[in-house]
Coordinates of C-alpha atoms in Angstrom, one line a residue:
X6 CA -5.8 20.8 47.2
X7 CA -2.8 22.3 49.1
X8 CA -1.9 25.2 46.9
X9 CA 1.0 26.1 49.1
X10 CA 3.0 22.9 48.4
X11 CA 4.6 24.6 45.4
X12 CA 3.7 26.3 42.1
X13 CA 0.8 24.9 40.1
X14 CA 3.1 23.7 37.4
X15 CA 5.5 22.0 39.8
X16 CA 4.2 18.8 41.4
X17 CA 7.7 17.4 42.2
X18 CA 7.3 17.7 46.0
X19 CA 4.1 15.6 46.0
X20 CA 4.1 11.9 47.0
X21 CA 4.1 9.4 44.2
X22 CA 1.0 7.4 43.2
X23 CA -1.5 8.9 45.6
X24 CA -3.2 5.7 47.0
X25 CA -6.4 7.7 47.5
X26 CA -6.6 8.4 43.8
X27 CA -4.9 5.7 41.7
X28 CA -7.3 3.0 40.6
X29 CA -6.1 -0.1 38.8
X30 CA -9.4 -0.8 37.0
X31 CA -9.7 2.7 35.7
X32 CA -6.0 2.7 34.7
X33 CA -6.9 -0.3 32.5
X34 CA -9.7 1.7 30.9
X35 CA -7.3 4.6 30.3
X36 CA -4.8 2.2 28.7
X37 CA -7.7 0.9 26.5
X38 CA -8.3 4.5 25.3
X39 CA -4.7 5.0 24.5
X40 CA -4.5 1.7 22.6
X41 CA -7.7 2.1 20.6
X42 CA -7.2 5.9 19.7
X43 CA -3.4 5.6 19.4
X44 CA -2.7 8.6 21.7
X45 CA 0.2 9.2 24.1
X46 CA -2.0 10.2 27.0
X47 CA -5.5 9.1 28.3
X48 CA -7.3 9.9 31.5
X49 CA -10.4 9.0 33.6
X50 CA -11.0 12.2 35.6
X51 CA -13.2 13.3 38.5
X52 CA -13.7 17.0 38.7
X53 CA -14.3 18.8 42.0
X54 CA -14.9 22.4 43.0
X55 CA -11.2 23.2 43.3
X56 CA -9.3 20.5 41.5
X57 CA -9.5 17.4 39.3
X58 CA -8.0 14.0 40.1
X59 CA -7.1 11.1 37.8
X60 CA -8.0 7.7 39.2
X61 CA -7.3 6.4 35.7
X62 CA -4.2 7.8 34.0
X63 CA -1.6 6.7 31.5
X64 CA 1.1 8.8 29.7
X65 CA 1.1 12.0 31.9
X66 CA 4.5 13.7 32.3
X67 CA 6.5 12.2 35.2
X68 CA 5.5 13.7 38.4
X69 CA 2.0 14.5 37.2
X70 CA 1.4 10.8 36.6
X71 CA 2.5 10.1 40.2
X72 CA 0.5 12.9 41.7
X73 CA -2.7 12.3 39.8
X74 CA -4.3 15.7 40.5
X75 CA -4.2 19.2 39.1
X76 CA -5.9 22.5 40.0
X77 CA -8.7 23.6 37.7
X78 CA -6.3 26.0 36.1
X79 CA -4.9 22.9 34.4
X80 CA -8.3 21.3 33.6
X81 CA -10.0 20.8 30.3
X82 CA -12.4 18.2 31.8
X83 CA -14.1 20.9 33.9
X84 CA -15.8 22.1 30.7
X85 CA -17.0 18.6 29.9
X86 CA -18.5 18.3 33.3
X87 CA -20.1 21.7 33.2
X88 CA -21.7 21.2 29.8
X89 CA -22.4 17.5 30.1
X90 CA -21.3 17.3 26.4
X91 CA -18.2 16.0 24.6
X92 CA -15.4 18.5 24.1
X93 CA -13.4 18.1 20.9
X94 CA -10.4 20.3 20.4
X95 CA -8.0 20.1 17.5
X96 CA -5.5 22.6 18.9
X97 CA -6.2 24.2 22.3
X98 CA -3.7 27.0 21.6
X99 CA -6.2 28.3 19.0
X100 CA -9.2 28.3 21.4
X101 CA -9.6 31.5 23.3
X102 CA -11.0 30.0 26.5
X103 CA -8.3 27.3 26.6
X104 CA -5.2 29.1 25.3
X105 CA -4.2 30.2 28.8
X106 CA -4.9 26.9 30.4
X107 CA -1.9 25.6 32.4
X108 CA -2.4 22.1 31.0
X109 CA -0.9 23.2 27.7
X110 CA 2.5 24.1 29.0
X111 CA 2.7 21.7 32.0
X112 CA 0.9 18.6 30.8
X113 CA 1.6 18.9 27.1
X114 CA -2.1 19.1 26.1
X115 CA -2.6 20.3 22.6
X116 CA -5.3 18.2 21.1
X117 CA -8.1 17.0 23.5
X118 CA -11.2 14.8 23.1
X119 CA -13.2 14.2 26.2
X120 CA -16.7 12.8 26.9
X121 CA -18.8 13.0 30.1
X122 CA -18.3 10.4 32.9
X123 CA -21.6 9.8 34.7
X124 CA -21.5 9.0 38.4
X125 CA -23.7 6.6 40.4
X126 CA -26.4 9.3 41.0
X127 CA -26.7 10.1 37.3
X128 CA -24.8 13.4 37.4
X129 CA -21.7 14.1 35.4
X130 CA -18.7 13.8 37.7
X131 CA -15.8 14.0 35.3
X132 CA -14.6 12.9 31.9
X133 CA -12.9 10.2 29.9
X134 CA -10.5 11.8 27.6
X135 CA -7.7 11.3 25.0
X136 CA -4.8 13.8 24.7
X137 CA -2.2 14.4 22.1
X138 CA 0.7 16.7 22.2
X139 CA 0.2 17.9 18.7
X140 CA -2.8 19.1 16.7
X141 CA -5.2 16.3 15.7
X142 CA -8.5 16.1 13.9
X143 CA -10.7 13.8 16.0
X144 CA -13.3 11.6 14.2
X145 CA -16.8 10.6 15.1
X146 CA -15.5 7.1 15.7
X147 CA -13.0 8.5 18.3
X148 CA -15.9 10.1 20.2
X149 CA -17.9 6.9 20.0
X150 CA -15.0 4.8 21.3
X151 CA -14.6 7.3 24.2
X152 CA -18.3 7.2 24.9
X153 CA -18.3 3.4 25.1
X154 CA -15.4 3.3 27.4
X155 CA -16.9 6.1 29.5
X156 CA -20.0 3.9 29.8
X157 CA -17.7 1.1 31.2
X158 CA -16.2 3.5 33.7
X159 CA -19.7 4.7 34.7
X160 CA -20.8 1.1 35.2
X161 CA -17.7 0.6 37.3
X162 CA -18.5 3.6 39.5
X163 CA -22.2 2.5 39.8
X164 CA -21.1 -1.0 40.7
X165 CA -18.7 0.3 43.4
X166 CA -21.5 2.5 44.8
X167 CA -23.7 -0.6 45.0
X168 CA -21.0 -2.6 46.6
X169 CA -20.3 0.1 49.1
X170 CA -23.9 0.2 50.1
X171 CA -24.0 -3.6 50.3
X172 CA -21.1 -4.0 52.7
X173 CA -23.3 -4.5 55.7
X174 CA -22.6 -8.2 56.2
X175 CA -19.9 -10.6 55.1
X176 CA -22.5 -12.7 53.4
X177 CA -23.3 -9.9 51.0
X178 CA -19.6 -9.5 50.2
X179 CA -19.3 -13.2 49.6
X180 CA -22.2 -13.2 47.2
X181 CA -20.9 -10.2 45.2
X182 CA -17.5 -11.8 44.9
X183 CA -19.1 -14.9 43.5
X184 CA -21.0 -12.8 41.0
X185 CA -17.8 -11.1 39.9
X186 CA -15.9 -14.4 39.6
X187 CA -18.7 -16.0 37.7
X188 CA -18.8 -13.3 35.0
X189 CA -15.1 -12.3 34.9
X190 CA -14.1 -14.8 32.2
X191 CA -17.2 -14.5 30.1
X192 CA -15.9 -13.5 26.7
X193 CA -19.0 -14.1 24.5
X194 CA -22.7 -13.5 24.9
X195 CA -23.5 -17.2 25.4
X196 CA -20.7 -17.3 28.0
X197 CA -22.4 -14.4 29.8
X198 CA -25.8 -16.1 29.7
X199 CA -24.4 -19.3 31.1
X200 CA -22.4 -17.6 33.8
X201 CA -25.2 -15.4 35.1
X202 CA -27.6 -18.3 35.1
X203 CA -25.2 -20.4 37.2
X204 CA -24.4 -17.5 39.5
X205 CA -28.0 -16.6 40.2
X206 CA -29.0 -20.2 40.9
X207 CA -26.0 -20.8 43.2
X208 CA -26.0 -17.5 45.1
X209 CA -29.7 -16.4 45.0
X210 CA -31.5 -19.6 44.6
X211 CA -33.3 -18.8 41.3
X212 CA -35.1 -21.5 39.4
X213 CA -34.4 -20.0 36.0
X214 CA -32.8 -17.0 34.4
X215 CA -33.4 -15.2 31.1
X216 CA -31.0 -12.8 29.4
X217 CA -32.5 -10.9 26.5
X218 CA -30.9 -8.3 24.2
X219 CA -32.6 -5.7 22.0
X220 CA -32.7 -6.5 18.3
X221 CA -33.2 -3.0 16.8
X222 CA -34.0 -4.4 13.3
X223 CA -36.8 -6.6 14.5
X224 CA -37.8 -4.4 17.5
X225 CA -37.7 -7.4 19.7
X226 CA -36.1 -8.7 22.9
X227 CA -34.0 -11.7 21.6
X228 CA -33.4 -14.3 24.3
X229 CA -29.8 -15.5 24.7
X230 CA -30.1 -17.0 28.1
X231 CA -30.0 -20.5 29.6
X232 CA -33.4 -22.1 29.8
X233 CA -34.1 -21.7 26.1
X234 CA -35.2 -24.8 24.1
X235 CA -32.3 -27.1 23.3
X236 CA -33.0 -27.0 19.5
X237 CA -34.5 -24.5 17.1
X238 CA -34.4 -20.8 17.2
X239 CA -34.3 -18.9 20.5
X240 CA -37.6 -17.2 21.4
X241 CA -38.0 -13.4 21.3
X242 CA -40.5 -10.9 22.7
X243 CA -41.9 -7.9 20.8
X244 CA -41.0 -4.6 22.4
X245 CA -44.6 -3.4 22.2
X246 CA -46.0 -6.2 24.4
X247 CA -46.8 -5.2 28.0
X248 CA -44.7 -7.6 30.0
X249 CA -42.2 -7.4 32.9
X250 CA -39.0 -7.4 30.8
X251 CA -40.3 -4.8 28.3
X252 CA -41.5 -2.6 31.2
X253 CA -38.1 -2.7 32.8
X254 CA -36.6 -1.9 29.4
X255 CA -39.0 1.0 28.7
X256 CA -38.6 2.7 32.1
X257 CA -35.0 1.8 32.9
X258 CA -36.1 0.6 36.3
X259 CA -36.2 -2.8 37.9
X260 CA -39.5 -4.6 38.2
X261 CA -39.9 -6.7 41.4
X262 CA -42.9 -9.1 41.6
X263 CA -43.2 -10.9 44.9
X264 CA -45.5 -13.7 43.5
X265 CA -47.4 -15.0 40.6
X266 CA -50.6 -13.1 41.7
X267 CA -48.8 -9.8 41.7
X268 CA -47.4 -10.6 38.2
X269 CA -50.9 -11.5 36.9
X270 CA -52.5 -8.4 38.3
X271 CA -49.9 -6.0 36.9
X272 CA -49.3 -7.8 33.6
X273 CA -52.5 -9.7 32.9
X274 CA -51.7 -10.5 29.3
X275 CA -48.0 -11.3 29.7
X276 CA -46.4 -14.6 28.9
X277 CA -42.8 -15.5 29.7
X278 CA -40.5 -15.5 26.7
X279 CA -39.0 -18.8 27.9
X280 CA -41.2 -21.5 29.4
X281 CA -40.4 -22.0 33.0
X282 CA -39.5 -25.6 34.0
X283 CA -41.3 -25.0 37.4
X284 CA -44.2 -22.9 38.5
X285 CA -43.1 -19.3 38.8
X286 CA -43.3 -17.5 42.2
X287 CA -41.4 -14.3 42.7
X288 CA -39.5 -12.6 39.8
X289 CA -37.2 -9.7 39.2
X290 CA -36.8 -8.0 35.8
X291 CA -33.8 -5.7 35.4
X292 CA -32.6 -3.3 32.7
X293 CA -29.0 -3.7 31.7
X294 CA -27.6 -0.1 31.2
X295 CA -24.4 0.2 29.2
X296 CA -22.9 3.5 28.0
X297 CA -26.1 5.4 28.5
X298 CA -28.4 3.0 26.7
X299 CA -30.3 -0.1 27.7
X300 CA -29.4 -3.0 25.3
X301 CA -31.4 -5.6 27.1
X302 CA -32.9 -7.1 30.3
X303 CA -32.1 -9.8 32.9
X304 CA -35.0 -11.7 34.3
X305 CA -34.7 -13.8 37.5
X306 CA -37.4 -16.2 38.6
X307 CA -37.8 -18.1 41.9
X308 CA -40.1 -21.1 42.3
X309 CA -41.6 -19.7 45.6
X310 CA -43.0 -16.3 46.5
X311 CA -40.7 -13.9 48.4
X312 CA -40.6 -10.4 49.6
X313 CA -37.6 -8.5 48.4
X314 CA -35.8 -6.6 51.2
X315 CA -33.6 -3.6 50.4
X316 CA -30.5 -5.8 50.8
X317 CA -31.9 -8.5 48.4
X318 CA -32.8 -5.8 45.9
X319 CA -29.3 -4.4 46.2
X320 CA -27.8 -7.8 45.5
X321 CA -30.0 -8.4 42.5
X322 CA -29.2 -5.0 41.1
X323 CA -25.5 -5.7 41.6
X324 CA -25.8 -8.9 39.6
X325 CA -27.5 -6.9 36.8
X326 CA -24.6 -4.4 36.8
X327 CA -22.0 -7.1 36.6
X328 CA -24.1 -8.7 33.8
X329 CA -24.3 -5.3 32.0
X330 CA -20.5 -5.0 32.2
X331 CA -20.0 -8.5 30.9
X332 CA -22.5 -7.9 28.0
X333 CA -20.7 -4.7 27.1
X334 CA -17.3 -6.4 27.2
X335 CA -18.5 -9.4 25.1
X336 CA -20.0 -7.1 22.5
X337 CA -16.9 -4.9 22.4
X338 CA -14.7 -8.0 22.0
X339 CA -16.9 -9.3 19.2
X340 CA -16.6 -6.0 17.3
X341 CA -12.9 -5.9 17.9
X342 CA -12.5 -9.5 16.7
X343 CA -14.5 -8.8 13.6
X344 CA -12.5 -5.7 12.7
X345 CA -9.2 -7.3 13.6
X346 CA -10.0 -10.5 11.6
X347 CA -10.9 -8.5 8.6
X348 CA -7.7 -6.5 8.9
X349 CA -5.5 -9.6 9.4
X350 CA -7.1 -11.3 6.3
X351 CA -6.5 -8.2 4.3
X352 CA -2.9 -8.1 5.4
X353 CA -2.2 -11.7 4.8
X354 CA -3.9 -11.9 1.3
X355 CA -4.6 -15.1 -0.7
X356 CA -2.4 -18.1 -1.5
X357 CA -1.4 -18.5 -5.2
X358 CA -2.0 -21.7 -7.1
X359 CA 1.3 -22.4 -8.9
X360 CA 1.4 -25.5 -11.2
X361 CA 2.9 -28.6 -9.6
X362 CA 2.7 -27.2 -6.0
X363 CA 0.1 -27.3 -3.2
X364 CA 0.1 -24.5 -0.6
X365 CA -1.7 -24.1 2.7
X366 CA -1.4 -21.5 5.5
X367 CA -2.8 -20.7 8.9
X368 CA -2.7 -17.6 11.2
X369 CA -3.6 -18.0 14.9
X370 CA -3.7 -14.9 17.1
X371 CA -2.4 -15.1 20.6
X372 CA -4.7 -15.8 23.5
X373 CA -3.6 -12.5 25.1
X374 CA -3.9 -10.3 22.0
X375 CA -6.6 -8.5 20.0
X376 CA -7.0 -11.1 17.2
X377 CA -4.3 -9.4 15.2
X378 CA -0.6 -9.3 15.5
X379 CA 2.9 -9.1 14.0
X380 CA 3.2 -12.7 12.6
X381 CA 2.6 -13.2 8.9
X382 CA 3.0 -15.5 6.0
X383 CA 3.1 -14.6 2.3
X384 CA 3.3 -16.5 -0.9
X385 CA 3.4 -15.2 -4.5
X386 CA 4.9 -15.9 -7.9
X387 CA 7.9 -13.8 -8.9
X388 CA 8.6 -12.3 -12.4
X389 CA 10.2 -15.6 -13.6
X390 CA 7.3 -17.7 -12.4
X391 CA 9.1 -19.1 -9.3
X392 CA 7.1 -19.3 -6.1
X393 CA 8.3 -17.1 -3.3
X394 CA 7.4 -18.1 0.3
X395 CA 7.8 -15.7 3.3
X396 CA 7.3 -16.3 7.0
X397 CA 7.9 -13.4 9.5
X398 CA 7.4 -12.2 13.0
X399 CA 7.4 -8.6 14.2
X400 CA 7.7 -8.1 17.9
X401 CA 4.3 -7.8 19.6
X402 CA 0.8 -9.1 19.1
X403 CA -1.4 -6.0 18.7
X404 CA -2.7 -3.5 16.1
X405 CA 0.6 -1.6 16.1
X406 CA 2.6 -4.8 15.4
X407 CA 0.1 -5.6 12.6
X408 CA 0.7 -2.2 11.1
X409 CA 4.5 -2.6 11.1
X410 CA 4.0 -6.1 9.7
X411 CA 2.0 -4.7 6.9
X412 CA 4.8 -2.3 6.0
X413 CA 7.5 -5.0 6.0
X414 CA 5.3 -7.4 4.1
X415 CA 4.6 -4.9 1.3
X416 CA 8.2 -3.8 1.0
X417 CA 9.5 -7.4 1.0
X418 CA 7.0 -8.3 -1.7
X419 CA 8.4 -5.7 -4.0
X420 CA 12.1 -6.6 -3.2
X421 CA 11.5 -10.4 -3.8
X422 CA 9.4 -10.1 -6.9
X423 CA 12.4 -9.7 -9.2
X424 CA 13.1 -13.2 -10.6
X425 CA 16.5 -14.8 -10.8
X426 CA 17.8 -13.1 -7.6
X427 CA 18.7 -15.0 -4.4
X428 CA 16.4 -14.6 -1.3
X429 CA 19.3 -13.0 0.6
X430 CA 19.2 -10.0 -1.7
X431 CA 15.6 -9.3 -1.0
X432 CA 16.3 -9.4 2.8
X433 CA 19.3 -7.1 2.4
X434 CA 17.1 -4.6 0.5
X435 CA 14.5 -4.9 3.3
X436 CA 17.2 -4.3 5.9
X437 CA 18.4 -1.1 4.1
X438 CA 14.8 0.2 3.7
X439 CA 14.0 -0.4 7.4
X440 CA 17.2 1.5 8.3
X441 CA 16.7 4.3 5.8
X442 CA 13.1 4.9 6.5
X443 CA 13.6 4.7 10.2
X444 CA 10.6 2.5 10.8
X445 CA 12.1 1.2 14.1
X446 CA 11.0 -2.3 13.1
X447 CA 12.7 -5.5 14.4
X448 CA 11.6 -8.8 12.9
X449 CA 12.7 -12.3 12.2
X450 CA 12.0 -13.3 8.6
X451 CA 12.7 -16.4 6.4
X452 CA 12.4 -16.0 2.6
X453 CA 12.3 -19.1 0.3
X454 CA 12.0 -19.5 -3.5
X455 CA 10.9 -22.7 -5.3
X456 CA 11.8 -22.8 -9.0
X457 CA 9.4 -23.9 -11.7
X458 CA 11.1 -27.0 -13.2
X459 CA 9.2 -30.2 -14.1
X460 CA 11.3 -32.7 -12.2
X461 CA 13.0 -32.2 -8.9
X462 CA 12.7 -28.6 -7.8
X463 CA 15.3 -26.5 -6.2
X464 CA 14.7 -24.6 -3.0
X465 CA 16.7 -21.6 -2.1
X466 CA 16.3 -19.7 1.1
X467 CA 17.7 -17.1 3.4
X468 CA 17.0 -16.8 7.2
X469 CA 17.1 -13.6 9.2
X470 CA 17.0 -14.9 12.8
X471 CA 13.9 -17.0 12.2
X472 CA 13.2 -20.5 13.5
X473 CA 14.6 -23.0 10.8
X474 CA 12.3 -24.4 8.1
X475 CA 11.5 -28.1 8.2
X476 CA 11.7 -30.2 5.0
X477 CA 10.0 -33.6 4.9
X478 CA 11.1 -36.0 2.2
X479 CA 8.7 -38.5 0.6
X480 CA 9.9 -41.3 2.8
X481 CA 9.0 -39.4 6.0
X482 CA 12.4 -38.2 7.0
X483 CA 12.3 -34.6 8.4
X484 CA 15.4 -32.3 8.0
X485 CA 15.7 -29.2 10.1
X486 CA 17.3 -26.6 7.7
X487 CA 19.7 -25.2 10.2
X488 CA 22.1 -23.6 7.7
X489 CA 23.7 -20.4 9.0
X490 CA 21.1 -18.0 10.3
X491 CA 21.7 -14.3 9.8
X492 CA 20.8 -11.3 12.0
X493 CA 17.3 -10.2 12.5
X494 CA 16.0 -7.5 10.1
X495 CA 16.5 -4.1 11.6
X496 CA 19.7 -4.7 13.5
X497 CA 22.6 -4.0 11.1
X498 CA 21.9 -3.4 7.4
X499 CA 25.7 -3.6 6.7
X500 CA 26.0 -7.2 7.7
X501 CA 26.0 -9.6 4.7
X502 CA 23.2 -12.1 4.2
X503 CA 23.5 -15.6 2.8
X504 CA 21.3 -17.9 0.6
X505 CA 21.2 -21.7 0.9
X506 CA 20.0 -24.4 -1.5
X507 CA 18.3 -27.8 -1.3
X508 CA 16.5 -30.3 -3.6
X509 CA 12.8 -30.7 -3.4
X510 CA 11.7 -34.2 -4.6
X511 CA 8.2 -34.9 -5.8
X512 CA 6.1 -35.6 -2.7
X513 CA 8.3 -33.5 -0.4
X514 CA 6.8 -30.9 1.9
X515 CA 8.4 -27.7 3.2
X516 CA 7.1 -26.2 6.5
X517 CA 7.7 -22.5 7.5
X518 CA 6.4 -21.4 11.0
X519 CA 6.8 -18.7 13.7
X520 CA 8.1 -19.3 17.1
X521 CA 4.6 -19.2 18.7
X522 CA 4.2 -22.8 17.5
X523 CA 7.3 -24.2 19.3
X524 CA 8.2 -21.8 22.1
X525 CA 6.6 -22.0 25.5
X526 CA 7.5 -20.8 29.0
X527 CA 9.9 -23.2 30.8
X528 CA 10.5 -25.0 27.5
X529 CA 13.7 -24.9 25.4
X530 CA 13.3 -23.7 21.8
X531 CA 15.2 -26.6 20.4
X532 CA 13.0 -29.0 22.3
X533 CA 10.0 -27.4 20.8
X534 CA 11.4 -27.6 17.3
X535 CA 12.2 -31.3 18.0
X536 CA 8.6 -32.0 19.0
X537 CA 7.3 -30.2 15.9
X538 CA 9.6 -32.2 13.6
X539 CA 8.4 -35.4 15.2
X540 CA 4.7 -34.5 14.7
X541 CA 5.6 -33.3 11.1
X542 CA 7.2 -36.7 10.3
X543 CA 4.2 -38.6 11.7
X544 CA 1.4 -36.5 10.1
X545 CA 3.2 -35.3 7.0
X546 CA 1.4 -37.6 4.5
X547 CA -2.0 -35.9 5.3
X548 CA -3.5 -33.3 3.0
X549 CA -1.9 -30.0 3.7
X550 CA -4.9 -28.4 5.4
X551 CA -5.3 -31.5 7.6
X552 CA -1.6 -31.5 8.3
X553 CA -1.6 -27.8 9.6
X554 CA -4.7 -28.5 11.7
X555 CA -2.8 -31.4 13.3
X556 CA 0.3 -29.4 14.0
X557 CA -1.9 -26.7 15.6
X558 CA -3.6 -29.1 18.0
X559 CA -3.3 -27.9 21.6
X560 CA -2.1 -24.4 20.6
X561 CA -5.4 -22.4 20.9
X562 CA -5.6 -20.8 24.3
X563 CA -2.2 -22.0 25.4
X564 CA 0.1 -19.5 23.8
X565 CA 1.1 -15.9 24.6
X566 CA 2.3 -15.4 21.1
X567 CA 0.8 -15.4 17.6
X568 CA 1.3 -18.4 15.3
X569 CA 1.7 -18.4 11.5
X570 CA 2.2 -21.5 9.4
X571 CA 3.0 -21.9 5.7
X572 CA 3.4 -25.2 3.9
X573 CA 4.2 -26.1 0.3
X574 CA 4.2 -29.6 -1.2
X575 CA 5.6 -30.7 -4.5
X576 CA 3.1 -32.8 -6.4

C-alpha cells in the first residue's frame, strides 16, 4: 500500500473501484450477508502483511467503497485471521485492543462480527464480516449464517485456484464452463443430481454418477443421484462400511480407482450403493466440502479402465467443487424457503367462515424473491359480524417488505374491526398512523366490507391506489369496479378518502388481487386487467379454489412481483 498517497483516513485521491480488488461474485456474498443479518455494511476481506483489501464489499462510506483497501491500522479482520476464530464485538469502543482502531472513526465500525475465510491452501486468508454503526448484540445464528457464507466464499476461492491451475488448454476451459453452466440453475438437490449427472456424462464420458449426502440421524450416505431405481426408496450406504464413497468422506480426500481390479483389491467387500447399468471400469469418489464440513460425496464411474492424469484429476475435482457449491446453495434455499413460507403463513393468517359466504385466497412469491414479500390478503369479521376483505401491496418482495406488510396489516385490522364504519375511515386512520409513526411505508390497499343480510348483500369498498376489484354477477358478466381511486397509503394523510357501494346478488363473486397478476414488462396494466376479467368471466362458475388456480395458470416463474388473490362468493 502506498502510504504517501494521503492520510490513512483520507482515501479520496485513490482511483474508484480498484479492478484488481473488486469481485462481483464476492460482492454478491457480501450483499447476502447484509440482507440476512440486516446490517448496513458487510465485507469479504483478504488480510496481508501491511493492508487488507475488500474483494467483496457493500455499504462502506463513499471513497472507502471505491478504494476497497485499508491499512492494518483500520482492520478488525486481522485479528480473525491471526486467531482463526470468530470475532464478536458488541461495541469496539469498549474493547481495549480495538478502541484506537482507525476503522471506528473512518469506516463507522462500532459493532463487528467476523468469521475466518479459508483460502485454497487451507490457511485463513481473511474474514467474512458484518458491521453496524451502533452497538449490537450478535446471536449464535448470526455467527452461523456468516460461517455458512464464509464457506461459500472459501469454495469460490478454491474453485478459482483450481480453474487457474487448469487453464493450460482451451479444452479445459471449455469443460469447466460447461460444468458451471450445467449447475448454475440447479435450485434443488434433485436438480443438482440431474445436472451433475448430465454434465459428467457429456464432458467426461462417465457411464453413471452418484450423488450421496450424509443423513446424520441414520448415519448413512443417502443417494440423491441419477441412476437410482425409478420407483421405491432411494438406496443408502452405512457410514461404517469400508467403501470408496465412505473412504472419501472419512478422509476428505478423493479416491481415484483406475479399474475394477484396483477397486476390488482396495475395497474387497464394497458394493456400489446404486447398481451400475454397465460393468464398472475406472471410478472417482470425491468429498463435497461446504463451510468446513463434508456433507456428502460424488462418485463418477466410467465403463472402461483409465489412468487419471493430473489434468483429468483437476477437472474431476473442479466438478466436485461446483457440485459442492450447488448442494450448499440448494440446501440454503430450501432452509430459506421453509423459514420464509412459515413467516408468510403466519403473517397471512387463516380465512374466516362467515355464514352465507365462501372465501378462498392465494399467495405466490415472486420468481426473483425469497419466498416472502410485501403482498398480502386479509379477511375477518368485524364487531357487527360483517366480513372485511383486504388486499394490499407494499413495495418490494423480500423480508423487509414482509415486515412492513405485517405492520400495516396489523394496524389496518384494528382500524377496520369497528363495525358500522365505512372502509375509507379505516384507510384514513392507517394513513395517519403511517405518517405519525414514521414507518416510511408506501402501499396500495383496497378494503371492502360485506354486510350480513340474508338476501342481496351490500358491498362497500375504498381503494388506495390499488388495481380495481372485479365483480362477477351470477349470469357471468364481470364488472371492473373502477370507482374513483384515492392516493396510495403513505403519501398524504390529509387527502380525503372515499367509499363506494354495490349490490352482491346470491351467486356473485368478488375478486381482489395484486398487480403481480396482471402487470408484465411491455404489457399495459389495463390490458392485463382486461385479460384477467375475461378469464374470470369464463371460469367464474368453478369452485373458488379451482377458480383461483385457473387464474394463476402461467404465473409461476414468469413474474418479477409477488401475487396475492382473495375471492368471496355469496352462496
